[in-house]
C-alpha positions as semicolon CSV with decimal commas, in nm:
position;residue;x (nm);y (nm);z (nm)
1;M;-0,005;0,054;-0,014
2;K;0,172;0,338;-0,115
3;K;0,227;0,616;0,158
4;E;-0,027;0,879;0,136
5;P;0,157;1,208;0,029
6;E;0,287;1,479;0,224
7;R;0,015;1,773;0,059
8;I;-0,269;1,506;0,169
9;K;-0,189;1,465;0,456
10;L;-0,160;1,813;0,562
11;I;-0,464;1,935;0,338
12;K;-0,657;1,616;0,549
13;S;-0,556;1,744;0,924
14;V;-0,635;2,100;0,841
15;T;-0,939;1,982;0,730
16;V;-1,026;1,784;1,023
17;K;-0,930;2,030;1,255
18;G;-1,124;2,256;1,075
19;S;-1,400;2,045;1,090
20;I;-1,385;1,984;1,552
21;V;-1,380;2,344;1,559
22;N;-1,721;2,418;1,309
23;L;-1,936;2,167;1,551
24;I;-1,788;2,326;1,879
25;L;-1,904;2,672;1,738
26;S;-2,235;2,513;1,571
27;L;-2,319;2,384;1,885
28;G;-2,233;2,657;2,109
29;K;-2,393;2,897;1,863
30;I;-2,750;2,721;1,854
31;T;-2,746;2,646;2,237
32;A;-2,675;3,050;2,261
33;G;-2,970;3,173;2,058
34;I;-3,186;2,919;2,212
35;T;-3,121;3,005;2,555
36;G;-3,043;3,400;2,448
37;K;-3,378;3,408;2,224
38;S;-3,171;3,516;1,984
39;S;-3,319;3,449;1,595
40;A;-2,964;3,553;1,474
41;M;-2,757;3,355;1,690
42;L;-2,957;3,046;1,578
43;A;-2,950;3,129;1,258
44;D;-2,632;3,177;1,264
45;G;-2,504;2,901;1,438
46;I;-2,717;2,730;1,166
47;H;-2,497;2,878;0,906
48;S;-2,182;2,782;1,098
49;L;-2,395;2,333;1,023
50;S;-2,266;2,482;0,642
51;D;-1,908;2,524;0,730
52;L;-1,949;2,125;0,831
53;I;-2,044;1,975;0,516
54;T;-1,781;2,181;0,325
55;D;-1,485;2,002;0,538
56;L;-1,636;1,693;0,463
57;I;-1,714;1,788;0,117
58;V;-1,283;1,857;0,127
59;L;-1,236;1,499;0,336
60;M;-1,450;1,259;0,102
61;F;-1,300;1,435;-0,221
62;I;-0,940;1,522;-0,152
63;G;-0,809;1,198;-0,058
64;V;-0,903;1,047;-0,427
65;S;-0,761;1,380;-0,615
66;G;-0,419;1,286;-0,476
67;K;-0,441;0,897;-0,588
68;E;-0,189;0,841;-0,957
69;R;-0,321;0,788;-1,296
70;D;-0,489;0,457;-1,353
71;K;-0,628;0,267;-1,613
72;N;-0,964;0,553;-1,610
73;H;-0,785;0,773;-1,556
74;H;-0,471;0,905;-1,743
75;Y;-0,408;1,179;-1,644
76;G;-0,502;1,180;-1,224
77;H;-0,770;1,271;-0,992
78;G;-0,703;1,641;-0,986
79;K;-1,048;1,692;-1,145
80;F;-1,225;1,587;-0,814
81;E;-1,012;1,878;-0,599
82;T;-1,149;2,071;-0,805
83;F;-1,562;1,906;-0,883
84;A;-1,522;2,030;-0,424
85;T;-1,367;2,346;-0,476
86;M;-1,682;2,474;-0,738
87;L;-1,955;2,278;-0,464
88;I;-1,782;2,463;-0,179
89;G;-1,833;2,785;-0,378
90;F;-2,207;2,642;-0,469
91;A;-2,262;2,565;-0,101
92;L;-2,148;2,938;-0,011
93;A;-2,390;3,100;-0,254
94;L;-2,662;2,915;-0,115
95;V;-2,544;3,069;0,205
96;G;-2,510;3,358;0,099
97;I;-2,881;3,358;-0,079
98;G;-3,017;3,251;0,239
99;I;-2,860;3,559;0,503
100;L;-2,988;3,766;0,243
101;W;-3,322;3,589;0,288
102;S;-3,366;3,549;0,616
103;G;-3,250;3,958;0,649
104;I;-3,459;4,081;0,393
105;I;-3,807;3,917;0,504
106;K;-3,705;4,098;0,912
107;I;-3,619;4,382;0,792
108;I;-4,034;4,377;0,568
109;R;-4,154;4,242;0,903
110;V;-3,956;4,544;1,167
111;I;-4,115;4,855;0,851
112;S;-4,487;4,619;0,904
113;G;-4,433;4,695;1,274
114;E;-4,371;4,379;1,357
115;T;-4,131;4,359;1,736
116;I;-3,759;4,196;1,724
117;L;-3,737;4,015;2,023
118;Q;-3,444;4,146;2,239
119;P;-3,160;3,850;2,298
120;G;-2,972;3,784;2,602
121;I;-2,614;3,884;2,710
122;I;-2,478;3,513;2,601
123;A;-2,609;3,543;2,253
124;L;-2,377;3,834;2,222
125;Y;-2,068;3,671;2,353
126;A;-2,087;3,386;2,130
127;A;-2,041;3,573;1,845
128;L;-1,777;3,762;1,964
129;I;-1,603;3,409;2,060
130;S;-1,712;3,284;1,720
131;I;-1,573;3,550;1,512
132;V;-1,210;3,497;1,645
133;A;-1,233;3,183;1,657
134;K;-1,290;3,201;1,260
135;E;-1,036;3,483;1,172
136;I;-0,840;3,255;1,315
137;L;-0,996;2,907;1,140
138;F;-0,979;3,083;0,841
139;W;-0,589;3,206;0,840
140;Y;-0,503;2,842;0,943
141;T;-0,703;2,702;0,605
142;Y;-0,557;2,924;0,366
143;L;-0,191;2,921;0,440
144;A;-0,241;2,574;0,438
145;G;-0,386;2,580;0,152
146;K;-0,149;2,810;-0,024
147;K;0,151;2,554;0,088
148;T;0,020;2,308;-0,056
149;N;-0,174;2,493;-0,363
150;S;-0,506;2,353;-0,284
151;S;-0,794;2,499;-0,460
152;A;-1,072;2,354;-0,222
153;L;-0,857;2,447;0,115
154;K;-0,831;2,784;0,047
155;A;-1,246;2,785;-0,062
156;N;-1,274;2,592;0,292
157;A;-1,101;2,908;0,416
158;W;-1,296;3,155;0,263
159;H;-1,599;3,020;0,392
160;H;-1,506;2,992;0,711
161;R;-1,429;3,377;0,689
162;S;-1,812;3,374;0,540
163;D;-1,894;3,248;0,922
164;A;-1,687;3,496;1,067
165;F;-1,829;3,769;0,864
166;S;-2,160;3,637;0,989
167;S;-2,122;3,613;1,355
168;V;-1,998;4,057;1,266
169;A;-2,294;4,074;1,145
170;T;-2,493;3,873;1,442
171;A;-2,223;4,058;1,686
172;L;-2,327;4,421;1,578
173;G;-2,731;4,368;1,574
174;I;-2,699;4,199;1,880
175;S;-2,560;4,513;2,013
176;G;-2,793;4,747;1,881
177;A;-3,120;4,536;2,005
178;L;-2,904;4,507;2,386
179;F;-2,817;4,846;2,407
180;L;-2,969;5,146;2,175
181;G;-3,333;5,036;2,200
182;E;-3,618;4,850;2,009
183;P;-3,564;5,098;1,749
184;W;-3,212;4,957;1,642
185;R;-3,255;4,605;1,632
186;I;-3,332;4,607;1,261
187;L;-2,971;4,647;1,271
188;D;-2,913;4,299;1,325
189;P;-3,093;4,175;0,980
190;L;-2,971;4,474;0,807
191;A;-2,595;4,379;0,842
192;G;-2,688;4,027;0,766
193;V;-2,836;4,160;0,434
194;I;-2,473;4,363;0,387
195;V;-2,275;4,070;0,457
196;S;-2,420;3,868;0,260
197;F;-2,308;4,039;-0,067
198;F;-1,943;3,930;0,090
199;I;-2,037;3,592;0,113
200;L;-2,193;3,501;-0,251
201;K;-1,873;3,726;-0,399
202;I;-1,641;3,499;-0,216
203;G;-1,870;3,165;-0,387
204;W;-1,862;3,320;-0,690
205;E;-1,531;3,355;-0,665
206;A;-1,469;2,986;-0,541
207;A;-1,736;2,829;-0,801
208;I;-1,607;3,009;-1,147
209;P;-1,306;2,875;-1,190
210;S;-1,420;2,589;-1,143
211;I;-1,648;2,547;-1,346
212;K;-1,416;2,651;-1,634
213;E;-1,161;2,394;-1,523
214;L;-1,416;2,129;-1,559
215;L;-1,493;2,294;-1,932
216;E;-1,134;2,184;-2,034
217;N;-1,099;2,632;-2,041
218;S;-0,677;2,718;-2,139
219;L;-0,441;2,872;-1,872
220;P;-0,450;3,202;-1,910
221;S;-0,267;3,381;-2,155
222;D;0,004;3,530;-1,926
223;K;0,066;3,107;-1,838
224;E;0,056;3,060;-2,184
225;S;0,301;3,243;-2,348
226;A;0,549;3,140;-2,085
227;I;0,532;2,807;-2,243
228;S;0,535;2,948;-2,555
229;E;0,920;3,109;-2,458
230;V;1,020;2,833;-2,271
231;I;0,937;2,641;-2,632
232;E;1,086;2,886;-2,886
233;S;1,400;2,940;-2,654
234;R;1,527;2,627;-2,717
235;E;1,765;2,568;-2,988
236;G;1,689;2,352;-3,268
237;V;1,314;2,413;-3,236
238;L;1,215;2,599;-3,592
239;W;0,821;2,619;-3,547
240;F;0,635;2,463;-3,290
241;H;0,162;2,459;-3,338
242;N;-0,136;2,317;-3,192
243;L;-0,035;2,405;-2,839
244;R;-0,280;2,320;-2,632
245;T;-0,347;2,370;-2,189
246;R;-0,536;2,294;-1,945
247;R;-0,550;2,276;-1,553
248;I;-0,570;1,884;-1,375
249;G;-0,667;2,036;-0,979
250;E;-0,297;2,174;-0,947
251;I;-0,106;2,055;-1,186
252;I;-0,118;2,199;-1,532
253;A;-0,143;1,990;-1,863
254;V;0,015;2,054;-2,214
255;D;0,019;1,936;-2,583
256;V;0,259;2,053;-2,805
257;H;0,359;1,992;-3,160
258;I;0,673;2,098;-3,242
259;K;0,906;2,115;-3,614
260;V;1,338;2,030;-3,613
261;D;1,545;2,060;-3,911
262;K;1,397;1,741;-4,090
263;N;1,762;1,567;-4,114
264;L;1,836;1,521;-3,768
265;T;1,809;1,237;-3,610
266;V;1,551;1,072;-3,400
267;E;1,796;1,108;-3,120
268;V;1,863;1,403;-3,145
269;S;1,518;1,562;-3,160
270;H;1,391;1,300;-2,873
271;K;1,638;1,476;-2,686
272;I;1,500;1,850;-2,778
273;A;1,176;1,779;-2,669
274;T;1,267;1,613;-2,352
275;Q;1,486;1,939;-2,275
276;I;1,162;2,172;-2,309
277;E;0,968;1,921;-2,130
278;N;1,169;1,945;-1,846
279;K;1,215;2,277;-1,820
280;L;0,833;2,280;-1,825
281;K;0,848;2,056;-1,489
282;K;1,072;2,348;-1,362
283;K;0,896;2,586;-1,418
284;F;0,531;2,485;-1,342
285;G;0,561;2,151;-1,178
286;E;0,745;1,806;-1,155
287;N;0,389;1,638;-1,173
288;S;0,260;1,830;-1,464
289;H;0,171;1,656;-1,758
290;I;0,333;1,754;-2,082
291;G;0,331;1,542;-2,453
292;I;0,551;1,737;-2,744
293;H;0,479;1,562;-3,070
294;V;0,812;1,607;-3,283
295;E;0,743;1,644;-3,659
296;P;0,991;1,744;-3,957
297;F;1,066;2,117;-4,078
298;V;0,961;2,140;-4,465
299;E;0,969;2,466;-4,613
300;S;0,698;2,607;-4,736
301;K;0,432;2,870;-4,661
302;T;0,142;2,628;-4,408
303;N;0,453;2,540;-4,208
């Protein structure tokens, strides 16, 4: 049985720790919402439960994404991580829409004359603890995501921060209700509406790149230009064409046709292709998929 890659082990470790924190926070905030008679805190606790769902998504898919290629997946399993990132983006969007809808309904009710109950101080304490805990969890997860180059882990980090944003809105609303009097209790749902737009933005930014990757979008033009420079800089390459690129999770795939002097031996032509491949892997990662097709250069207008 092959040893699990260090990258996957780190992602799993960070996610498991995050899920434990999320579980404790969820139970604590829901309890504080019930005992403190705060609908905002109760909703915030339910929001924290959504973080548990995204933690499970990461744990389910990241292990598969780290597997090496097999007969059914010739390019490896990297897109499983991409798929997980997309699901997290969708989850964030749903959370944002839910908070937006709930806030709008509450605002309409307040405008219509309905009174929002004054929450207990325990709900404010729970919100403040949540802000600190989730911000720490955001940075812990985000830095690990950067270290492992994991889009799923970075997306999950932003889900943690969305929970922190939600708790900020909750704390503002509860503070307004506690210290400014009944007319200011509308701050709770109003702050929630504002925060929902931040959460929707984060969800969009997580989901769209993943969708593009799953739809086989090419790499950005700057990366394709860098690839072209590597190919053109190799002595012996007289022309190249059919450059095709894409992402597969954390790695890239490149396919290209190069033209060399038709009088070169197979061995020399192969050496040119191998040197280009090694240089691209050094630049973009040793696990990159590089496919180079060698063709003889023939003088014509359509080379």
